Short mmCIF file of C-alpha atoms and ligand atoms in Angstrom, two decimals:
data_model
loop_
_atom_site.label_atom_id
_atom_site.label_comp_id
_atom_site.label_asym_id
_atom_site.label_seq_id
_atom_site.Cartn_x
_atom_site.Cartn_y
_atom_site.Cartn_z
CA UNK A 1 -2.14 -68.76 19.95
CA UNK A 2 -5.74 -68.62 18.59
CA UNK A 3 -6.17 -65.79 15.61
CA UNK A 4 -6.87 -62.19 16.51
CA UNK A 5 -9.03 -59.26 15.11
CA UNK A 6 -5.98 -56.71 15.08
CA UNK A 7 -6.63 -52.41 14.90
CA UNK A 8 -3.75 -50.74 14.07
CA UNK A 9 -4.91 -46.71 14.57
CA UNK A 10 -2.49 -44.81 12.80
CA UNK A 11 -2.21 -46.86 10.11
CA UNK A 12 -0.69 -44.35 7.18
CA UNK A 13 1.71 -43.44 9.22
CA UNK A 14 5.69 -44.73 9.31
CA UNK A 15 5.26 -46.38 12.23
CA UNK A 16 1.96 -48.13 11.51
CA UNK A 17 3.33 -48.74 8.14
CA UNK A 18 5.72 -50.61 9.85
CA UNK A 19 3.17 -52.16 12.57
CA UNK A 20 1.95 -53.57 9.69
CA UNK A 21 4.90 -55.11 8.14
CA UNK A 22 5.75 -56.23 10.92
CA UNK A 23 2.81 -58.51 11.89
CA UNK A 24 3.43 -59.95 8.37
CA UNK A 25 6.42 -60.66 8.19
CA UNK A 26 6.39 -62.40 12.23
CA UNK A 27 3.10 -64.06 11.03
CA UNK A 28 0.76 -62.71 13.81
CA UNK A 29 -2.45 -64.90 14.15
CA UNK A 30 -4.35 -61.89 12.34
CA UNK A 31 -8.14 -63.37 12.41
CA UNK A 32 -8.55 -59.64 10.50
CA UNK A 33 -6.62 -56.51 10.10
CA UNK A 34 -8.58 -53.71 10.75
CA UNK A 35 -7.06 -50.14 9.48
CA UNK A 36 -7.61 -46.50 11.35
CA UNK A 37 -6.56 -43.17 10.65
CA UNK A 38 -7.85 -40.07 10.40
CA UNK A 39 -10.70 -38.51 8.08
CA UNK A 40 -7.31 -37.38 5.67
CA UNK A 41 -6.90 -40.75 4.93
CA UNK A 42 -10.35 -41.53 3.62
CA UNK A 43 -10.76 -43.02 0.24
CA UNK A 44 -7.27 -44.52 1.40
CA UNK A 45 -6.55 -48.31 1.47
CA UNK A 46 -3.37 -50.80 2.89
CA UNK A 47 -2.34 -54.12 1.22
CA UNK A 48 -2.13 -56.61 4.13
CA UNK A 49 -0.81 -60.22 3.50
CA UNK A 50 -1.43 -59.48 -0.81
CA UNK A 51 -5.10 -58.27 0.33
CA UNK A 52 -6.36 -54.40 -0.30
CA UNK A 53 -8.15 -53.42 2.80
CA UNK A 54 -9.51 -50.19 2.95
CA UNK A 55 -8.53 -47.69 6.01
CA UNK A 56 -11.26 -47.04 8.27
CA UNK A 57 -12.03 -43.47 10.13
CA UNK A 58 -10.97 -43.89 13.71
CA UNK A 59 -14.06 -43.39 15.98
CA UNK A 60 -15.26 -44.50 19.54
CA UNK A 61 -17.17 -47.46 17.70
CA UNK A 62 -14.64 -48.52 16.06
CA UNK A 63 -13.30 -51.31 18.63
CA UNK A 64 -16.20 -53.23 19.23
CA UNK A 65 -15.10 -57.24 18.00
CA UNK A 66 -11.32 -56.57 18.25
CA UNK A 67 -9.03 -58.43 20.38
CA UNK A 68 -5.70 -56.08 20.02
CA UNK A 69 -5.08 -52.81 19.11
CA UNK A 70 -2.00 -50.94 18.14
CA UNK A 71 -2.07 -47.63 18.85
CA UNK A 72 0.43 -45.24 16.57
CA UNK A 73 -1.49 -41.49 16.32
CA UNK A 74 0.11 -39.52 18.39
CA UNK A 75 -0.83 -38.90 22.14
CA UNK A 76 -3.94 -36.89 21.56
CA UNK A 77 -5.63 -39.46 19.68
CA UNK A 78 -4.54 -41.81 22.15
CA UNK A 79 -5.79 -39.83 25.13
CA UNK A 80 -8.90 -39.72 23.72
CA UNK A 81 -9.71 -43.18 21.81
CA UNK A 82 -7.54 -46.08 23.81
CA UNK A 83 -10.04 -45.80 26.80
CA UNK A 84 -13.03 -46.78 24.26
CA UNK A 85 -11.24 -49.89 22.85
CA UNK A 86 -10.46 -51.01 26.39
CA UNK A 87 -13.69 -50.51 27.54
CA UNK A 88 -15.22 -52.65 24.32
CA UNK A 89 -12.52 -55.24 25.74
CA UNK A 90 -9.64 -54.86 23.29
CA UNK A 91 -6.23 -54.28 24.81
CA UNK A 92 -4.45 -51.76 23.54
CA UNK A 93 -0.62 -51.40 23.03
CA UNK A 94 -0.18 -47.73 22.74
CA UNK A 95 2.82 -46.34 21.09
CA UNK A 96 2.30 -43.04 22.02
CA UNK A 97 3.67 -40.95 25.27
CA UNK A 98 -0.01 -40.52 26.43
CA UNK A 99 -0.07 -43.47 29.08
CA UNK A 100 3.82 -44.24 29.96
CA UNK A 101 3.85 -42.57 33.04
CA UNK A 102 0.36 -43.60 34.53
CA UNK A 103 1.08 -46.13 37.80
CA UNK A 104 -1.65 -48.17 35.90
CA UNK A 105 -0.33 -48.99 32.58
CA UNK A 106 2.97 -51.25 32.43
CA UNK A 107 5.43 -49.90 30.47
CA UNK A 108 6.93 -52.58 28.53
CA UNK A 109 10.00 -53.47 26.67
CA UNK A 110 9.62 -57.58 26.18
CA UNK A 111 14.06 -58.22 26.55
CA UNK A 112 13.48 -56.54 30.30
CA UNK A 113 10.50 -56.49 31.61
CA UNK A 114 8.29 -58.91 30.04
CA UNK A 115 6.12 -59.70 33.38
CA UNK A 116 4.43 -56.33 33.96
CA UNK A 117 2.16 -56.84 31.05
CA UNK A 118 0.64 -59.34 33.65
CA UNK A 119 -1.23 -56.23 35.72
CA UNK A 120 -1.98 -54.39 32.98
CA UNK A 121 -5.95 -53.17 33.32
CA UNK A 122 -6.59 -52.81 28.95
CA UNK A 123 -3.53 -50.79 28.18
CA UNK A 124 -0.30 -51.36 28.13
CA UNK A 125 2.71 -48.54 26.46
CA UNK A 126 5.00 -48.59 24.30
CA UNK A 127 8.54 -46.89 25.34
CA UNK A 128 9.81 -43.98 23.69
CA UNK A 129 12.27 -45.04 20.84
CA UNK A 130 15.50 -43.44 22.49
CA UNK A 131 14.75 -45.02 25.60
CA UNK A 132 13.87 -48.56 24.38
CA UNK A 133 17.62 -49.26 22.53
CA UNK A 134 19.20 -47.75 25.55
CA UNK A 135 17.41 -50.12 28.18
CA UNK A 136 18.02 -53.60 26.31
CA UNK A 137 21.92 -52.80 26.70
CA UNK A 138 21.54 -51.51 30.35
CA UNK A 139 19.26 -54.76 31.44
CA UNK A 140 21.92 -56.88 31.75
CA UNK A 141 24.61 -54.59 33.10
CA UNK A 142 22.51 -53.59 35.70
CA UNK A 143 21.80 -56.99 36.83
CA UNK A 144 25.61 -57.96 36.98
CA UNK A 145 26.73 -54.86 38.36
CA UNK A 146 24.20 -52.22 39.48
CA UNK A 147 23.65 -49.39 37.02
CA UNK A 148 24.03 -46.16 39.85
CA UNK A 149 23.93 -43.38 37.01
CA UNK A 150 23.69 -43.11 33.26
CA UNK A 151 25.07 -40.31 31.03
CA UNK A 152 23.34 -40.04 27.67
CA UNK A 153 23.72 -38.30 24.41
CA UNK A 154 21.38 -39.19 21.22
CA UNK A 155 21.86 -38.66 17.44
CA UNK A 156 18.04 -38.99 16.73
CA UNK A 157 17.14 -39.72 12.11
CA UNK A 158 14.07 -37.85 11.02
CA UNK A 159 11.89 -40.14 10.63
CA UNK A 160 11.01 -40.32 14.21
CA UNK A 161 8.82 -37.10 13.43
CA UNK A 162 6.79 -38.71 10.48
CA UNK A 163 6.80 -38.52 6.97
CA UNK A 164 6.53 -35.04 6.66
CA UNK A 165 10.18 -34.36 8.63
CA UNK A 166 11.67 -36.82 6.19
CA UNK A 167 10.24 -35.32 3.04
CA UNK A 168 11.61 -32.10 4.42
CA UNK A 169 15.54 -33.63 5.11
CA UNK A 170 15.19 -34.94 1.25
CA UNK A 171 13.63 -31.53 0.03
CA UNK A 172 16.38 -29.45 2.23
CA UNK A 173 19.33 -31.38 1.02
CA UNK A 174 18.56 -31.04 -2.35
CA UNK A 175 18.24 -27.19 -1.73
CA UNK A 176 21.05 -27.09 -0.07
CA UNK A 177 23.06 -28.94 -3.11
CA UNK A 178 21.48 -26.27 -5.69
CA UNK A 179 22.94 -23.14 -3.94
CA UNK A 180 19.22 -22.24 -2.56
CA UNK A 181 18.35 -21.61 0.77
CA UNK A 182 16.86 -24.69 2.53
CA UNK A 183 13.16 -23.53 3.70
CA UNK A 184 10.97 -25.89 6.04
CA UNK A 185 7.48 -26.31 8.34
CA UNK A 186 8.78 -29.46 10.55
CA UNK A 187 11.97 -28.48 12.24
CA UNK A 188 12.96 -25.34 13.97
CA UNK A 189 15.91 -24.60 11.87
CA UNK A 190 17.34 -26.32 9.15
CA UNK A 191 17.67 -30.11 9.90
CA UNK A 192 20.06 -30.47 6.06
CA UNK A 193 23.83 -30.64 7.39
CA UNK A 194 22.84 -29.59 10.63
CA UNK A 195 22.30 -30.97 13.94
CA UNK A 196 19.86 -29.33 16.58
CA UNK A 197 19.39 -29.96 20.55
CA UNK A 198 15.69 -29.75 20.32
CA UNK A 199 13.17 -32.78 20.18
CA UNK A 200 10.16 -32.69 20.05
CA UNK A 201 9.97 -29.41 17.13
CA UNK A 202 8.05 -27.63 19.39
CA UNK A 203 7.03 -27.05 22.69
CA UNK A 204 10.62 -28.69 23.33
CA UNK A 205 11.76 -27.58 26.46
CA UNK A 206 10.09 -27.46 30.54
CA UNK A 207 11.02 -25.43 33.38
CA UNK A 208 14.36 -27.28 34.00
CA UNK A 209 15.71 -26.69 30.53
CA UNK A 210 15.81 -30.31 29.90
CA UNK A 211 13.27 -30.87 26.37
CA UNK A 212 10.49 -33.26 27.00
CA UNK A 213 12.41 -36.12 24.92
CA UNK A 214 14.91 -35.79 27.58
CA UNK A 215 12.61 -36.38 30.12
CA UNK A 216 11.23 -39.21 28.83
CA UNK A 217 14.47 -41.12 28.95
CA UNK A 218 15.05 -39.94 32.03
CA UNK A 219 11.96 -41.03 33.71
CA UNK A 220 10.85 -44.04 31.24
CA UNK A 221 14.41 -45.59 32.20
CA UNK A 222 13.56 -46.17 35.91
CA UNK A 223 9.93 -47.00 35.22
CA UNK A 224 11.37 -49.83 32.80
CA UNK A 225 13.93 -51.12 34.81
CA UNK A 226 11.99 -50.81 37.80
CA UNK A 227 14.90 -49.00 39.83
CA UNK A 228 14.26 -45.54 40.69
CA UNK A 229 17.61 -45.43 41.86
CA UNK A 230 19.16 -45.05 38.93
CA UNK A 231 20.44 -41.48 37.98
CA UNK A 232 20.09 -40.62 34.14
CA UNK A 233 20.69 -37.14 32.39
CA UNK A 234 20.18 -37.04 28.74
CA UNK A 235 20.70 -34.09 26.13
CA UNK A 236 18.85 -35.66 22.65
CA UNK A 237 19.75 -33.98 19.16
CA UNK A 238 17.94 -34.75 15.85
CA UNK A 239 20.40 -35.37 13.04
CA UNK A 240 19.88 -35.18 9.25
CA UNK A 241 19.98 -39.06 9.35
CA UNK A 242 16.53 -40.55 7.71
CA UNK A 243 16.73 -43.97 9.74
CA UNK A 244 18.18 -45.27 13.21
CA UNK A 245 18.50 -43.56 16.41
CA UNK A 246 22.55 -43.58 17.81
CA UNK A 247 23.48 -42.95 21.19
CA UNK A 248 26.15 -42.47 23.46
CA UNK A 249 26.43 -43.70 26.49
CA UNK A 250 28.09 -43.48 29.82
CA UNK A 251 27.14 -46.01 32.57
CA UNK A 252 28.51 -46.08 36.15
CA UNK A 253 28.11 -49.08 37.84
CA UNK A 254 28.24 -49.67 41.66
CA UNK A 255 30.61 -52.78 41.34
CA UNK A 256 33.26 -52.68 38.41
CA UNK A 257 32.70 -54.29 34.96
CA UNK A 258 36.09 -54.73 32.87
CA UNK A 259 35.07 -54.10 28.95
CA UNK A 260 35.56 -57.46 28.09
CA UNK A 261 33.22 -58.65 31.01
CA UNK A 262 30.66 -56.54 28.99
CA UNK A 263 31.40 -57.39 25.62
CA UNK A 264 30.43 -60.89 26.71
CA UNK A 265 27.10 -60.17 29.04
CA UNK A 266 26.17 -57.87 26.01
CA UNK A 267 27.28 -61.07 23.76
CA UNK A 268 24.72 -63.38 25.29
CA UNK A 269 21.64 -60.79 25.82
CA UNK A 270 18.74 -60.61 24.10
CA UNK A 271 17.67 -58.56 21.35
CA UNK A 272 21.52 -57.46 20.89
CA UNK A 273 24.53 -58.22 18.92
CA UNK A 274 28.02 -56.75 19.80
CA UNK A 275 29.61 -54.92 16.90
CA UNK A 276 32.99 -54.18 18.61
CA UNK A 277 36.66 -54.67 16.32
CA UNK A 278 38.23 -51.42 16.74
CA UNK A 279 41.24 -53.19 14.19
CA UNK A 280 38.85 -53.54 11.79
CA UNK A 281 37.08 -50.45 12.29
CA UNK A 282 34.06 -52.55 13.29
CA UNK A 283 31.22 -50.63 15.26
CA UNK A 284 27.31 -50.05 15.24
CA UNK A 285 26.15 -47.76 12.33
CA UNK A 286 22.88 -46.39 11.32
CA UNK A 287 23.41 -47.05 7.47
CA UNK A 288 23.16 -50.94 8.36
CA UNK A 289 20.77 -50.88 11.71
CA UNK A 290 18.32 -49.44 9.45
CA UNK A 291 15.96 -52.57 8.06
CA UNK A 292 17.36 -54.85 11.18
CA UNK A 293 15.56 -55.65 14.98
CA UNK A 294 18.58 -56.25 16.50
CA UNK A 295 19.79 -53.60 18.77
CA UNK A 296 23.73 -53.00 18.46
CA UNK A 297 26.38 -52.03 20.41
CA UNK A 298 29.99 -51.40 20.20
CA UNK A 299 33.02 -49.09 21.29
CA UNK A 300 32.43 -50.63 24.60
CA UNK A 301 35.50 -49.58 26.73
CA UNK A 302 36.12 -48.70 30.39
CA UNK A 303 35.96 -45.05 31.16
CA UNK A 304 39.18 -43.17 32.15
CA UNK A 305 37.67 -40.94 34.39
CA UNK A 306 36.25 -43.15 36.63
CA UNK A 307 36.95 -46.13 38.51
CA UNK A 308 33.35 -48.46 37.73
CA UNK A 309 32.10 -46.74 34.26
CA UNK A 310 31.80 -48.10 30.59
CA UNK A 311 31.19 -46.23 28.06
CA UNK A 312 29.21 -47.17 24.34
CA UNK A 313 27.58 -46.59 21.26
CA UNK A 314 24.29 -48.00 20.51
CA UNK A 315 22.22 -47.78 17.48
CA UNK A 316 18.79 -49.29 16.49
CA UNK A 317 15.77 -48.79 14.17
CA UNK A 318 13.81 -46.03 15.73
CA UNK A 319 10.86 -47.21 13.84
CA UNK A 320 11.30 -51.12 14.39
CA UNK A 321 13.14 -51.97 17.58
CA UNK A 322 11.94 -48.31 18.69
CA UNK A 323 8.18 -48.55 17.54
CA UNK A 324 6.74 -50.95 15.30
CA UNK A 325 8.74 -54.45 16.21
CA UNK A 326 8.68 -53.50 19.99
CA UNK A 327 5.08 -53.07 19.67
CA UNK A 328 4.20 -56.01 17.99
CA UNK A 329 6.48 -57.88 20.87
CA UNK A 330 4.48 -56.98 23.21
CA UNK A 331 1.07 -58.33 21.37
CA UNK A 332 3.04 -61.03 20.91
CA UNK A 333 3.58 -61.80 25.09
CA UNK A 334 -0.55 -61.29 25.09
O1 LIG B 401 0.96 -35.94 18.43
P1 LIG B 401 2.36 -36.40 18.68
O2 LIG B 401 2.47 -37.34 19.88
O3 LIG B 401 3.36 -35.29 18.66
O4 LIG B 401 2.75 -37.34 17.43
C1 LIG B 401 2.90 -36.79 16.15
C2 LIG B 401 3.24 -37.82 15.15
O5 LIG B 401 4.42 -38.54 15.49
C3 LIG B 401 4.40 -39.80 14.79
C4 LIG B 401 3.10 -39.93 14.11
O6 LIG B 401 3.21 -39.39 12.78
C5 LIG B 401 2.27 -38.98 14.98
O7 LIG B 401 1.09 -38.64 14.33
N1 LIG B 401 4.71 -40.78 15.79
C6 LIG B 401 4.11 -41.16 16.92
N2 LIG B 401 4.82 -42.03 17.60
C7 LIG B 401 5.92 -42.22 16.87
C8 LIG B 401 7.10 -43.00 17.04
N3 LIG B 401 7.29 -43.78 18.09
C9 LIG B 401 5.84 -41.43 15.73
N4 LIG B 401 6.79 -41.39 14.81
C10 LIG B 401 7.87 -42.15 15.01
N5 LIG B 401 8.05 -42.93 16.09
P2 LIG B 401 3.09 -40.22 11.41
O8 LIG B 401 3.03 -39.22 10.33
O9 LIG B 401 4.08 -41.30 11.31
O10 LIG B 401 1.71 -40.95 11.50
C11 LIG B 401 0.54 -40.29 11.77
C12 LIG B 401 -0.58 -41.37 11.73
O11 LIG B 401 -1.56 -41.03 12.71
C13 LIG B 401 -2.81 -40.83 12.02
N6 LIG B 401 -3.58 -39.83 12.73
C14 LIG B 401 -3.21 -38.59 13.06
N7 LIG B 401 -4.19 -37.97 13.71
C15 LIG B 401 -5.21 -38.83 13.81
C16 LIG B 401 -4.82 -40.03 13.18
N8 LIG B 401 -5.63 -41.08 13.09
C17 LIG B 401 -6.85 -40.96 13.65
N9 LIG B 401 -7.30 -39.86 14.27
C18 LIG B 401 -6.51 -38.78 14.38
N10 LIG B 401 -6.95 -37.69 15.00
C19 LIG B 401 -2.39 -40.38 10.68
O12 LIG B 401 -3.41 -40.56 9.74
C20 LIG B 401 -1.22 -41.31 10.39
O13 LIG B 401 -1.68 -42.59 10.05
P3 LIG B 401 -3.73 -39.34 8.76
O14 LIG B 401 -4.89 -39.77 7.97
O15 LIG B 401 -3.91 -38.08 9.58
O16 LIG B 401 -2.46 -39.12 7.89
C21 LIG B 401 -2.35 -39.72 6.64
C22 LIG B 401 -1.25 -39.07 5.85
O17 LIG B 401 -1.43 -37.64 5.89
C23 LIG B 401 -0.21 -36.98 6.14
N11 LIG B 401 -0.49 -35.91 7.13
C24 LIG B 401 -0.15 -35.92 8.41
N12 LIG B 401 -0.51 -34.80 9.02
C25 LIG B 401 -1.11 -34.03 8.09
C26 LIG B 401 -1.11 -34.75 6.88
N13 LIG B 401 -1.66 -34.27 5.76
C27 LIG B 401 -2.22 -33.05 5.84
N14 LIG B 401 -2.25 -32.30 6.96
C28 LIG B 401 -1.71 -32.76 8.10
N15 LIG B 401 -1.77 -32.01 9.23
C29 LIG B 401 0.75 -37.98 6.67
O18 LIG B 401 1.93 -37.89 5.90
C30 LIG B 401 0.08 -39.33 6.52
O19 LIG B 401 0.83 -40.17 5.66
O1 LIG B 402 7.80 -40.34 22.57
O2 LIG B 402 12.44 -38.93 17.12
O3 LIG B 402 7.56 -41.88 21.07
O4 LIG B 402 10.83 -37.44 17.14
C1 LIG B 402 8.40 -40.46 18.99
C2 LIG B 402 9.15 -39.64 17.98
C3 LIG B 402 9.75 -39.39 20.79
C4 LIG B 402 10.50 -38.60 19.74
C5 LIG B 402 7.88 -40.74 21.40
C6 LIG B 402 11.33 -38.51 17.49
C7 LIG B 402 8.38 -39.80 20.35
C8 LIG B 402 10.56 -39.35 18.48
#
């Protein structure tokens, strides 16, 4: 692979952070890193490979000469900048849930459905992080056994709301601890030793009652697997966790899978390692997905209520396998 000029927009953020890291550490062809963010960054600088490089105010000018460009600065800013870099010829990856759902971007999670980046037209999106774990574990159940409907519950960590929401889970617990009452500007309601059935933190919830994070797994899955056939209802709950998105998960499958059948499809898949030894009290947790890019899986058993349904737990790094890593997997394929 010749060496790229690389954007990251977004770049002070935990997930560009991360973008970052992450083309490091994978050694990237980076020809030149090129740092965005927003005029509160100014002054600001990131250390890339050992060098200082200074961040950059994101602008329509600012794509001209680069080859790739990771997008991680929320959907407005993507909305309104990712059509300049594409039009100066850089393709953009766009983490953001600005373009998912437009018939002309792929939407692209490398384990499942590496080809559509082949008709993409300059940008090509980044799943949600919720919906990304949960699709590398259905991939290769559906294509033994037909996926017909999927039941999903999430147990979401902070940091998928920035730096801010996990400076206010820190802040909170230690109020929390001193006998004060925990006070906050990110969540809704307390997020210390509490759980809450809302995300995003505002402007949650549509017409149907289902919150727009819902939605997104709902209609991401299908896009993804390219099967709108499959039924999915989700209910997704932030939990005063700082890193790694859980899930649980109820699949029902047209033909029957026996657990063990999926223990070992799930054993040979990409992406995923089987944490499942229920003597040894052996299953996915976030304390150790946290740091990894392996998405994990465990208490896979067959569901009592129904004759062709598993059910499991799956837990990943929101920001790597969910963001950042995914992200740079798909520059990667480019
Ligand atoms: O708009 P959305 O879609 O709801 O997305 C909201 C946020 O979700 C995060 C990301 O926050 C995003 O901004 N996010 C998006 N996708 C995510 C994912 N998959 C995700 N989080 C997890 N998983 P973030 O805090 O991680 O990163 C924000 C980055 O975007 C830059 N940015 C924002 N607006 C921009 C922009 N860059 C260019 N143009 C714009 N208009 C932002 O740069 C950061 O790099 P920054 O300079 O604005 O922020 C630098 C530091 O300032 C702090 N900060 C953030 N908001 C404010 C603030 N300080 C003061 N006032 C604020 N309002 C941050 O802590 C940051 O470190
Ligand atoms: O659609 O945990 O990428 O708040 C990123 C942040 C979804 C929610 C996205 C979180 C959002 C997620």
């Amino acid at each position: 692979m010749s060496e790229k000029v690389v954007a990251v927009a977004g770049a002070t953020g935990l997930v560009g952070r991360q973008m970052m890291c992450v083309l490091e550490e994978r050694n990237f062809p980076v020809k030149a890193l090129k740092p965005l963010a927003s005029e509160r960054s100014k002054g600001k600088s990131v250390t890339f490979k050992g060098e200082e490089i200074p961040i950059e105010v994101l602008g329509e000018d600012s794509f001209k000469g680069v080859d790739i460009a990771l997008f991680s600065a929320g959907g407005g800013t993507s909305k309104q900048f990712a059509p300049f870099a594409a039009k100066d010829g850089c393709v953009v990856v766009d983490n953001s849930s600005a373009w998912r759902m437009d018939p002309k971007v792929p939407l692209v999670v490398p384990e499942v459905n590496a080809k559509d980046i082949e008709w993409h037209e300059g940008i090509i999106a980044n799943p949600n992080c919720s919906t990304i774990q949960m699709v590398v574990v259905l991939k290769p159940i559906h294509d033994a056994a037909k996926i017909t409907r999927v039941v999903v519950s999430t147990y979401q960590a902070v940091s998928g709301a920035g730096k801010a929401a996990v400076d206010e889970l820190l802040a909170q617990t230690k109020a929390v601890m001193a006998g004060e009452e925990p006070v906050g500007e990110i969540f809704p309601h307390p997020i210390a030793f509490n759980c809450i059935p809302q995300i995003p933190q505002s402007k949650a919830f549509i017409d149907n009652g289902y919150s727009t994070e819902e939605m997104k797994m709902v209609n991401e899955t299908k896009k993804i697997m390219g099967d709108d056939g499959i039924r999915v209802t989700a209910t997704t709950v932030r939990v005063p966790v700082h890193t790694g998105h859980s899930e649980s998960v109820n699949i029902e499958t047209a033909s029957k899978l026996t657990a063990a059948q999926a223990r070992e499809l799930l054993a040979k898949a990409p992406g995923v390692v089987v944490q499942d030894d229920l003597d040894a009290e052996v299953y996915p947790l976030v304390i150790h997905a946290a740091g990894k890019d392996e998405t994990f899986v465990g208490r896979i058993r067959e569901d009592i209520s129904h004759p062709s349904a598993l059910d499991l737990w799956i837990v990943a790094d929101n920001l790597l396998k969910g963001a950042a890593l995914n992200t740079v997997q798909i520059a990667e394929l480019l």
